[in-house]
PDB file of C-alpha atoms in Angstrom:
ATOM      1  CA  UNK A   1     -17.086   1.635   1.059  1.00 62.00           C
ATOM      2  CA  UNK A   2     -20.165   1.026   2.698  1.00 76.00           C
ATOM      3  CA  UNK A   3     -20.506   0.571   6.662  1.00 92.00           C
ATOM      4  CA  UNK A   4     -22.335  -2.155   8.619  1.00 96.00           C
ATOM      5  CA  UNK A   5     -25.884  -1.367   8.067  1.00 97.00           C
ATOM      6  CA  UNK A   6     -28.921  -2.736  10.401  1.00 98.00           C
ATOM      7  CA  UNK A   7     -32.141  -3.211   9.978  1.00 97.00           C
ATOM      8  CA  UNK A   8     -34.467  -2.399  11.572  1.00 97.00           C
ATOM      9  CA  UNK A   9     -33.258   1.072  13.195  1.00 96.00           C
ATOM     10  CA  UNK A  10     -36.394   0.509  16.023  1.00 97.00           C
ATOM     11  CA  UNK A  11     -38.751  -2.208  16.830  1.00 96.00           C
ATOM     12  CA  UNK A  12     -41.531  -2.259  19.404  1.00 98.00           C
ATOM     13  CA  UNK A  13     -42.783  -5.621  19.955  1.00 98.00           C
ATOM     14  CA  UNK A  14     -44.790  -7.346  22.907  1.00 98.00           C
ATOM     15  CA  UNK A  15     -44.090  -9.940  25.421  1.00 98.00           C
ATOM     16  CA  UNK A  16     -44.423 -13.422  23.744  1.00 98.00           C
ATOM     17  CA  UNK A  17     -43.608 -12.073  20.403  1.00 98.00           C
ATOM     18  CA  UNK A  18     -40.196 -13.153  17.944  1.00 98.00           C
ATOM     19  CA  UNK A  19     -38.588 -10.852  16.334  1.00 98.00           C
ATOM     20  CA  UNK A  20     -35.550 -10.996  13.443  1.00 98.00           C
ATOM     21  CA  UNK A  21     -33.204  -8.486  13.582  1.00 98.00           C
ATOM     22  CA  UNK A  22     -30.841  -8.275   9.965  1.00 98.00           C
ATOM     23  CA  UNK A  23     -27.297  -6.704   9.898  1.00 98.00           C
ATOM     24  CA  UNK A  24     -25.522  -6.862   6.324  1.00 98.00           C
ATOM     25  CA  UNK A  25     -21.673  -6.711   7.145  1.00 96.00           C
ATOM     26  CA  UNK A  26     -19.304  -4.337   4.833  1.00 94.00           C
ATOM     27  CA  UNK A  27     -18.396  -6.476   1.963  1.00 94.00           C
ATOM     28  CA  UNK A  28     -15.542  -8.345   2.175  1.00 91.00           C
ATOM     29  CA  UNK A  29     -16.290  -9.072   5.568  1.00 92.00           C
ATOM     30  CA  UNK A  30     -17.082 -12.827   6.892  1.00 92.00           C
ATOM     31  CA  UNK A  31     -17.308 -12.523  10.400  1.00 92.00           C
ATOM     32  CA  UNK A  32     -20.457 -11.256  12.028  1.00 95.00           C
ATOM     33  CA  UNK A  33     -21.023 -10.818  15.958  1.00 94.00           C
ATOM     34  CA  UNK A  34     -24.020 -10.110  17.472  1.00 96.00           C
ATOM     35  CA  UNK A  35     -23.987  -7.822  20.998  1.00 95.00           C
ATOM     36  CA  UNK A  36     -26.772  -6.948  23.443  1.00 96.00           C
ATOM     37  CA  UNK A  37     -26.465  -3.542  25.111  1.00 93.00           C
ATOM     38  CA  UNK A  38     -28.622  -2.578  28.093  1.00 90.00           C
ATOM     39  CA  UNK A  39     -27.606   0.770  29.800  1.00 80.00           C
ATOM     40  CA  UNK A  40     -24.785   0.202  32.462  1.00 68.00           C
ATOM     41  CA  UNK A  41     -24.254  -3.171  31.377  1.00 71.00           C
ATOM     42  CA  UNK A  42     -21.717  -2.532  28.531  1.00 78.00           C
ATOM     43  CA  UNK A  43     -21.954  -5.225  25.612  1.00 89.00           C
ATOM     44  CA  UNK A  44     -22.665  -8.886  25.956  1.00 91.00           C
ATOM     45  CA  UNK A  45     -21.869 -10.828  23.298  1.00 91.00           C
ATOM     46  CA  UNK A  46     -24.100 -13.036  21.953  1.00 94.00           C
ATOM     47  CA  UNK A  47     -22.820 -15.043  18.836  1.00 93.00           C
ATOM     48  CA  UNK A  48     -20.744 -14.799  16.096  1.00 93.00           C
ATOM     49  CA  UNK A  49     -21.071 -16.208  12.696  1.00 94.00           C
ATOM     50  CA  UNK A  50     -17.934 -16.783  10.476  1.00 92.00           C
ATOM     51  CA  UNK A  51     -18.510 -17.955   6.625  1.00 91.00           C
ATOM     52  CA  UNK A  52     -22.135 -19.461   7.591  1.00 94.00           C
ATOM     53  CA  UNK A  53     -21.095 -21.517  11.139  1.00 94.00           C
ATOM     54  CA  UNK A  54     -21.999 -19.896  14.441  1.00 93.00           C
ATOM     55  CA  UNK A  55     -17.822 -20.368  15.713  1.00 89.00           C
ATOM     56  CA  UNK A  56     -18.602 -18.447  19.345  1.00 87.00           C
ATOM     57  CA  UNK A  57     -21.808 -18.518  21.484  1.00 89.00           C
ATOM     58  CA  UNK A  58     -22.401 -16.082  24.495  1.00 89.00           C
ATOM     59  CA  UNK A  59     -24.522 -16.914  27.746  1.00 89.00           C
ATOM     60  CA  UNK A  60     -27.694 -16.545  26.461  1.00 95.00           C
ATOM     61  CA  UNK A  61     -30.844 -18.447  26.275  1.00 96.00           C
ATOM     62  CA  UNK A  62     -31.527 -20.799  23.529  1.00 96.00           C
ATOM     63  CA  UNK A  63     -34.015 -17.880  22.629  1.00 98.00           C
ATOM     64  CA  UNK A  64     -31.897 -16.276  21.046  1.00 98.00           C
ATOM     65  CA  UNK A  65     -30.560 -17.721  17.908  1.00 97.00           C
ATOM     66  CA  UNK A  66     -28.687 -16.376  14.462  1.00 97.00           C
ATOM     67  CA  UNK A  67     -27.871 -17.047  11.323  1.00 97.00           C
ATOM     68  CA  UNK A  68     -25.663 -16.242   8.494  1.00 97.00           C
ATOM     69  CA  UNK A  69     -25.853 -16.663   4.933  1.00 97.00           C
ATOM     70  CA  UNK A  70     -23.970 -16.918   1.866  1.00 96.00           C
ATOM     71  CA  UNK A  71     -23.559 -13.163   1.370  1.00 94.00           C
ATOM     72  CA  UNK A  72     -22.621 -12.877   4.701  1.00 95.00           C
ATOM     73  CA  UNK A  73     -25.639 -11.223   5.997  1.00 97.00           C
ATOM     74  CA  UNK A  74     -26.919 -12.375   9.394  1.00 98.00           C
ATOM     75  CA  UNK A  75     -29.934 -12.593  11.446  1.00 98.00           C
ATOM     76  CA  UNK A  76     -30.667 -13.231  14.641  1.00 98.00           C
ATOM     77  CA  UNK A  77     -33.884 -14.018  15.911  1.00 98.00           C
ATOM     78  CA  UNK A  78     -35.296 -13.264  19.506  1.00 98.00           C
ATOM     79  CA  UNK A  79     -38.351 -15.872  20.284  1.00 96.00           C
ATOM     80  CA  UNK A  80     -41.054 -15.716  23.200  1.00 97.00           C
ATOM     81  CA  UNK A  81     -39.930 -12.216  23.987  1.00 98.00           C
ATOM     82  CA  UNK A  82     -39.532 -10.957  27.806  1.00 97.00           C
ATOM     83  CA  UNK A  83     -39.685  -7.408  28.681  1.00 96.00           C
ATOM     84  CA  UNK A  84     -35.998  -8.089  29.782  1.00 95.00           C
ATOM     85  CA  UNK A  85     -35.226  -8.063  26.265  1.00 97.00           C
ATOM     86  CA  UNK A  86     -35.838  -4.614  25.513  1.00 96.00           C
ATOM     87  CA  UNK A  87     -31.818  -3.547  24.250  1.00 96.00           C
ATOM     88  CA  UNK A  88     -29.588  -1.777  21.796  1.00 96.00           C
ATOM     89  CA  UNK A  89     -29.009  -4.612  19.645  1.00 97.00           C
ATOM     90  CA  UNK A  90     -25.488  -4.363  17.752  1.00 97.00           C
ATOM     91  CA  UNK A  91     -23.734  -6.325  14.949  1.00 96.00           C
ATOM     92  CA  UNK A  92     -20.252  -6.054  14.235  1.00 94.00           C
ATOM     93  CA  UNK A  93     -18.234  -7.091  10.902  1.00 93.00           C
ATOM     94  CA  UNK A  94     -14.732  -8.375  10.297  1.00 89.00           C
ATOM     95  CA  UNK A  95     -12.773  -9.576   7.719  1.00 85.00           C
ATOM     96  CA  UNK A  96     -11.846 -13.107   9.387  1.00 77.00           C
ATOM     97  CA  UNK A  97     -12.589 -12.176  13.484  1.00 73.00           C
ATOM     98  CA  UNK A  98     -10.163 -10.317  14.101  1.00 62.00           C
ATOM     99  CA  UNK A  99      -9.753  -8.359  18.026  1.00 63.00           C
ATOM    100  CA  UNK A 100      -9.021  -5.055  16.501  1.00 58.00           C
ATOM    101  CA  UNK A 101     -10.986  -5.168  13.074  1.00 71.00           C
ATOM    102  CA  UNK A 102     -14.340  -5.341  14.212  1.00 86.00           C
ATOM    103  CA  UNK A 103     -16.376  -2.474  12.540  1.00 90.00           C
ATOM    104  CA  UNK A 104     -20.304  -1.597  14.270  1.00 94.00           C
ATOM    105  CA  UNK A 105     -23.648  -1.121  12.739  1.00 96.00           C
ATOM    106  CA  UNK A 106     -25.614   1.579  14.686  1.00 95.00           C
ATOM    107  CA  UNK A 107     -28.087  -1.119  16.231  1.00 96.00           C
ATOM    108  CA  UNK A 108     -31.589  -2.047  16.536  1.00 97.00           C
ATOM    109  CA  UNK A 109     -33.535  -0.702  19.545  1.00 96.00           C
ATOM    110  CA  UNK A 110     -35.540  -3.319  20.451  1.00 97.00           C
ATOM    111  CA  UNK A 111     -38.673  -2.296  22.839  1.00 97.00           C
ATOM    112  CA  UNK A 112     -41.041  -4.821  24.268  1.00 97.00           C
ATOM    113  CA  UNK A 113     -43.892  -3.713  25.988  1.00 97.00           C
TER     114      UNK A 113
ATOM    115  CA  UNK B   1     -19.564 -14.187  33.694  1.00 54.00           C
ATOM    116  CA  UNK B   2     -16.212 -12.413  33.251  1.00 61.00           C
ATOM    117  CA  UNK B   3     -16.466  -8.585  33.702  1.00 75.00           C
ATOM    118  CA  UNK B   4     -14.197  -5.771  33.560  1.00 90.00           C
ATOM    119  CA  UNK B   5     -14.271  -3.332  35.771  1.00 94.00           C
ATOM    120  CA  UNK B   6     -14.100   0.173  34.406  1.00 95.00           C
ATOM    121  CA  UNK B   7     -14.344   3.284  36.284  1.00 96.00           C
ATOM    122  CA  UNK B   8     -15.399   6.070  36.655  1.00 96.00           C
ATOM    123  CA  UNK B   9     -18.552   5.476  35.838  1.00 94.00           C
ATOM    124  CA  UNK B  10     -19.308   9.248  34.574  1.00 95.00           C
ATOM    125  CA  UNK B  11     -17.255  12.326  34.494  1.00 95.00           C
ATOM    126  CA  UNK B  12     -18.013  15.925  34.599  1.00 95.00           C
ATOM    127  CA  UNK B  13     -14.805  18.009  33.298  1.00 91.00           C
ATOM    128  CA  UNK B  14     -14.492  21.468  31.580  1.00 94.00           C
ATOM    129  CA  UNK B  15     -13.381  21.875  28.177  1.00 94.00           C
ATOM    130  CA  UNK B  16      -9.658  21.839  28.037  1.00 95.00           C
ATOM    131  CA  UNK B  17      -9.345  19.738  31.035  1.00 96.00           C
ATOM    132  CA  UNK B  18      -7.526  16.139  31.188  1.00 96.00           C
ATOM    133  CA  UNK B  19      -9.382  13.192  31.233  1.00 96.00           C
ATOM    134  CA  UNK B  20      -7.937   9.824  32.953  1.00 97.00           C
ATOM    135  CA  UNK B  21     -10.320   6.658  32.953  1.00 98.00           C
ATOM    136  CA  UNK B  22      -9.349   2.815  34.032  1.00 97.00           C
ATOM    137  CA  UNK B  23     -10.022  -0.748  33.364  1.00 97.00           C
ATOM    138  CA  UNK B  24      -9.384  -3.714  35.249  1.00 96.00           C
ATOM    139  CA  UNK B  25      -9.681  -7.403  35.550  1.00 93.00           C
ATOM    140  CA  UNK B  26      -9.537 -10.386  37.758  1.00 90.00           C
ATOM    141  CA  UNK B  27      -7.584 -12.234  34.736  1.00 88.00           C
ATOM    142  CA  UNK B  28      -4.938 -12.006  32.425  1.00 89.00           C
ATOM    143  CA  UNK B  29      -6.046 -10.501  29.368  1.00 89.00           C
ATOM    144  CA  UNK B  30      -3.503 -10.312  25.994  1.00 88.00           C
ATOM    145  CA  UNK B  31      -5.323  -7.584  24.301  1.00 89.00           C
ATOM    146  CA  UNK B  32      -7.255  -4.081  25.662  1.00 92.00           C
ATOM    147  CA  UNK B  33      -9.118  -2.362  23.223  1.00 92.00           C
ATOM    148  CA  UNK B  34     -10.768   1.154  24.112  1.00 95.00           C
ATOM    149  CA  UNK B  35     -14.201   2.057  21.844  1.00 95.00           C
ATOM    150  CA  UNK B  36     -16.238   5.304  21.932  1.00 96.00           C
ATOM    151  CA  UNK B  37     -19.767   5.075  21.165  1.00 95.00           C
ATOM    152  CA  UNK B  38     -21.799   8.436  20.309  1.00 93.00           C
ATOM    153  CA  UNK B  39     -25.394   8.787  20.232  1.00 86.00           C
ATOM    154  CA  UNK B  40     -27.294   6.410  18.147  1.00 83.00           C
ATOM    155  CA  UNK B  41     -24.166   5.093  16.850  1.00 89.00           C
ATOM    156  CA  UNK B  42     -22.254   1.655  17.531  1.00 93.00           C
ATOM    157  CA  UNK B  43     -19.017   1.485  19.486  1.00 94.00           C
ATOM    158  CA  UNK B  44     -15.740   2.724  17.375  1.00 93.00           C
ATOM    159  CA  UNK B  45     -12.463   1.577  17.984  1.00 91.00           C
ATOM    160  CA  UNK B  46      -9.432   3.970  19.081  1.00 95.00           C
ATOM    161  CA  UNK B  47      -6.562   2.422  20.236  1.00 94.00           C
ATOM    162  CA  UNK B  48      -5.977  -1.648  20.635  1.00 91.00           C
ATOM    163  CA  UNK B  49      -2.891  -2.444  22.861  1.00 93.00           C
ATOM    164  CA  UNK B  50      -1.481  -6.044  22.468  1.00 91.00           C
ATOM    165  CA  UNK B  51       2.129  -5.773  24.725  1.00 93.00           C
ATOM    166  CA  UNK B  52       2.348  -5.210  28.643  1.00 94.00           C
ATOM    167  CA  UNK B  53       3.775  -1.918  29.357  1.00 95.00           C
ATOM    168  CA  UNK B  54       2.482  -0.521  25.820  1.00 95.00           C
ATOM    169  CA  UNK B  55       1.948   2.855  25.881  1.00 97.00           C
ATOM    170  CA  UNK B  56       0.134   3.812  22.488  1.00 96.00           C
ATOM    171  CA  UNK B  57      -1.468   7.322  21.262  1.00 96.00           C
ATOM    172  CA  UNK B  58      -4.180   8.275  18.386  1.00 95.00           C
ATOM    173  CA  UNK B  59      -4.269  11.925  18.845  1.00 96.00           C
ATOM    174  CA  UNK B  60      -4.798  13.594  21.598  1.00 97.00           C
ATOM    175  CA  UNK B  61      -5.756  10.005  23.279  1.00 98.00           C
ATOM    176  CA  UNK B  62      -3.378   7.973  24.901  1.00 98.00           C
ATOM    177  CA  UNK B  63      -3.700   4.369  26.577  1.00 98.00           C
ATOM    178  CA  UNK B  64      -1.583   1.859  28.347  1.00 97.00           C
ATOM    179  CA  UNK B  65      -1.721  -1.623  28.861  1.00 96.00           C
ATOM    180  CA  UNK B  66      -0.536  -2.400  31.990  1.00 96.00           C
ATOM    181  CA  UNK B  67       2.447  -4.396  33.262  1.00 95.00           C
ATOM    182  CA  UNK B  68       0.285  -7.021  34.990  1.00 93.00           C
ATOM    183  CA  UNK B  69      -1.874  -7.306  32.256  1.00 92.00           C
ATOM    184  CA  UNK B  70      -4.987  -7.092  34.249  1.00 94.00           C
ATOM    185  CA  UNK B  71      -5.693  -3.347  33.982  1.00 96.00           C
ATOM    186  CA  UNK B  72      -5.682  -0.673  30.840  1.00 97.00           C
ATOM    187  CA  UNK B  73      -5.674   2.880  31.422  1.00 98.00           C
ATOM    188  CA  UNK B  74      -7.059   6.211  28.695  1.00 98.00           C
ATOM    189  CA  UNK B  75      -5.990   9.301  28.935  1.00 98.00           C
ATOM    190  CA  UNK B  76      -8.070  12.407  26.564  1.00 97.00           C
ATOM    191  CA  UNK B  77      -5.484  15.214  26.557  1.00 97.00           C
ATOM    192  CA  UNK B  78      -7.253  18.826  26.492  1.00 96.00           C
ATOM    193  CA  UNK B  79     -10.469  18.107  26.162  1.00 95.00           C
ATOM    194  CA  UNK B  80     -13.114  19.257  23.611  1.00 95.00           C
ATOM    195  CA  UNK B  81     -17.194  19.152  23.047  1.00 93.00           C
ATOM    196  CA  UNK B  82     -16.879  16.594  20.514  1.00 94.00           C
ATOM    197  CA  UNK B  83     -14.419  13.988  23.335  1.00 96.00           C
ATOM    198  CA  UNK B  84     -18.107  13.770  24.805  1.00 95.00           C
ATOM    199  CA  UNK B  85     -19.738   9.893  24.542  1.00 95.00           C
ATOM    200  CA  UNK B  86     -19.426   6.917  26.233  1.00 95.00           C
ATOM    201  CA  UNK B  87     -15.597   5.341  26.109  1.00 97.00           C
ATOM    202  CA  UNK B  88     -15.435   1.411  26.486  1.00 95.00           C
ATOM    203  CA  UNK B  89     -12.687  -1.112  27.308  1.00 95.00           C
ATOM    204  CA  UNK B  90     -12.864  -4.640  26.178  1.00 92.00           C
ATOM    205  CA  UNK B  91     -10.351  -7.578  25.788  1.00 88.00           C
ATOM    206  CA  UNK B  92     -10.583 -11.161  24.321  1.00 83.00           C
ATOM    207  CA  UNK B  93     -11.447 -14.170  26.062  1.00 75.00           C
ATOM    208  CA  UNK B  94     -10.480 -17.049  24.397  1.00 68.00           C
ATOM    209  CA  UNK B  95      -7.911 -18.321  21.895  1.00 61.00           C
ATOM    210  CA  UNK B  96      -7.047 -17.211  18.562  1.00 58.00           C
ATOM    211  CA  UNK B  97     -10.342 -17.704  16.901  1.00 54.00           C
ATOM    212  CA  UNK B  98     -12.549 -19.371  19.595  1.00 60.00           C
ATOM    213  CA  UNK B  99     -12.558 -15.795  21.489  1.00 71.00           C
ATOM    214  CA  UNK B 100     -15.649 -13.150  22.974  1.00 78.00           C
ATOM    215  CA  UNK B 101     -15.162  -9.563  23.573  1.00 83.00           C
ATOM    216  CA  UNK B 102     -15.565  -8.827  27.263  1.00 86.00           C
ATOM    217  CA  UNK B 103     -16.825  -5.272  27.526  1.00 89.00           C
ATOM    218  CA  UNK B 104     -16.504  -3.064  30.440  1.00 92.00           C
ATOM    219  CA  UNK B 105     -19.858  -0.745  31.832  1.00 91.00           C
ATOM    220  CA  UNK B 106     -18.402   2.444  30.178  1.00 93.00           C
ATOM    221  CA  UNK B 107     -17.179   5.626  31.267  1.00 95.00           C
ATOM    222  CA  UNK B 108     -19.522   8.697  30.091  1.00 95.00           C
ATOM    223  CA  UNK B 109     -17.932  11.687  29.376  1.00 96.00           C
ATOM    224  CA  UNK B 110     -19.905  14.890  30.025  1.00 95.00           C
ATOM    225  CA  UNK B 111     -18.104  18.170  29.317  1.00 88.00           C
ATOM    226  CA  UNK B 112     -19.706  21.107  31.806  1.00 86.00           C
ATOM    227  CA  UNK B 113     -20.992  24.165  29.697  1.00 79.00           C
TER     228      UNK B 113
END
C-alpha cells in the first residue's frame, strides 16, 4: 500500500510569490491535515480537510488556504509569500481523523528568498 | 496558542544508555501521542496513550500518561544508532472530530560516537 506522497519534495520561491503545495493521501484515506514545521517550533497545524470540507482551521493567516478534492488529494496554497514562510511543510492522512491514525508524507521544503 | 512543553530539548547519550524525555501541559489533555521523525522524513507514530496512569510499551520504548493528565513521559531502553531523530509529543485539542494536534518542540536524540 502506498504512503502519503508530496509534491513537490523542494521549492524555492521569492517574497511576494504563491505557491501550491499537493499531498495525495494513501487511498482509503479521507482526512487530510496540513502542518507547518519550522526548527524548534514543533508542528503547527494548519487545516484539515475531511471528504472535500475544511472541518479544522489553525491560527494562520488567511494566506494560507487548502483544498481537497474528490480523490481526496489536497492542496494548499501559500499567497504573497514572506520570508517567514520558509518551512517543512507536512500533510498527514487518515481514514476518518482519527488521533492515532494519522500517517505523514515526507514534506515540502519550502524556501523563500 | 496552546503549547506543550517538552524537554530536554537535546540529548547526548552513549549507545546502550537509557533515555528518559517529558511532556507537559497547562491543560488537561485525553490523549498523548509520542512521534519520531528521521531525516527528511515526516513524524511516525509510536505509542498513543488514551487512560491516566497508562503505562504502554512498543519495544524497547515505553511511555506513560500521567495521573494528572497534564504531563506524558518516554522512556528508550538500551539505546542504539538507529533510536537517533527527533521524538515528539502531541495531544488533541478539541472534541471528537472538531480537534488539532498540539505538538511539543521535540527532543533530539544524539547518540555520542
Amino acid at each position: 500500500k502506498a504512503g502519503v506522497t508530496q509534491t513537490p519534495r523542494y521549492l524555492i520561491k521569492t517574497r511576494g510569490q504563491q505557491v501550491t503545495l499537493s499531498c495525495s493521501p494513501i487511498s482509503g484515506h479521507r482526512s487530510v491535515s496540513w502542518y507547518q514545521q519550522t526548527p524548534g517550533q514543533g508542528l503547527q497545524f494548519l487545516f484539515e480537510y475531511f471528504s472535500e470540507t475544511q472541518r479544522n482551521k489553525g491560527n494562520f493567516p488567511g494566506r494560507f488556504s487548502g483544498r481537497q478534492f474528490s480523490n481526496s488529494r489536497s492542496e494548499m496554497n501559500v499567497s504573497t509569500l514572506e520570508l517567514g514562510d520558509s518551512a517543512l511543510y507536512l500533510c498527514a492522512s487518515s481514514l476518518a481523523g482519527g488521533v492515532s491514525e494519522q500517517y505523514f508524507g515526507p514534506g515540502t521544503r519550502l524556501t523563500v528568498t | 496558542g496552546q503549547q506543550l512543553n517538552q524537554s530536554p530539548q537535546s540529548m547526548f547519550i552513549q549507545e546502550g544508555e537509557d533515555v528518559s524525555m517529558n511532556c507537559t501541559s497547562s491543560s488537561i489533555f485525553n490523549t498523548w501521542l509520542w512521534y519520531k521523525q528521521d531525516p527528511g522524513e515526516g513524524p511516525v507514530l509510536l505509542i498513543a496513550l488514551y487512560k491516566a496512569g497508562e503505562l504502554t510499551s512498543n519495544g524497547r520504548l515505553t511511555a506513560q500518561f500521567g495521573i494528572t493528565r497534564k504531563d506524558s513521559f518516554l522512556n528508550i531502553s538500551a539505546s542504539i544508532p538507529s533510536d537517533v531523530g527527533i521524538y515528539f509529543c502531541a495531544g488533541p485539542n478539541g472534541v471528537d472530530s472538531n480537534y488539532q494536534l498540539i505538538w511539543g518542540a521535540g527532543t533530539k536524540l544524539i547518540i555520542k560516537p
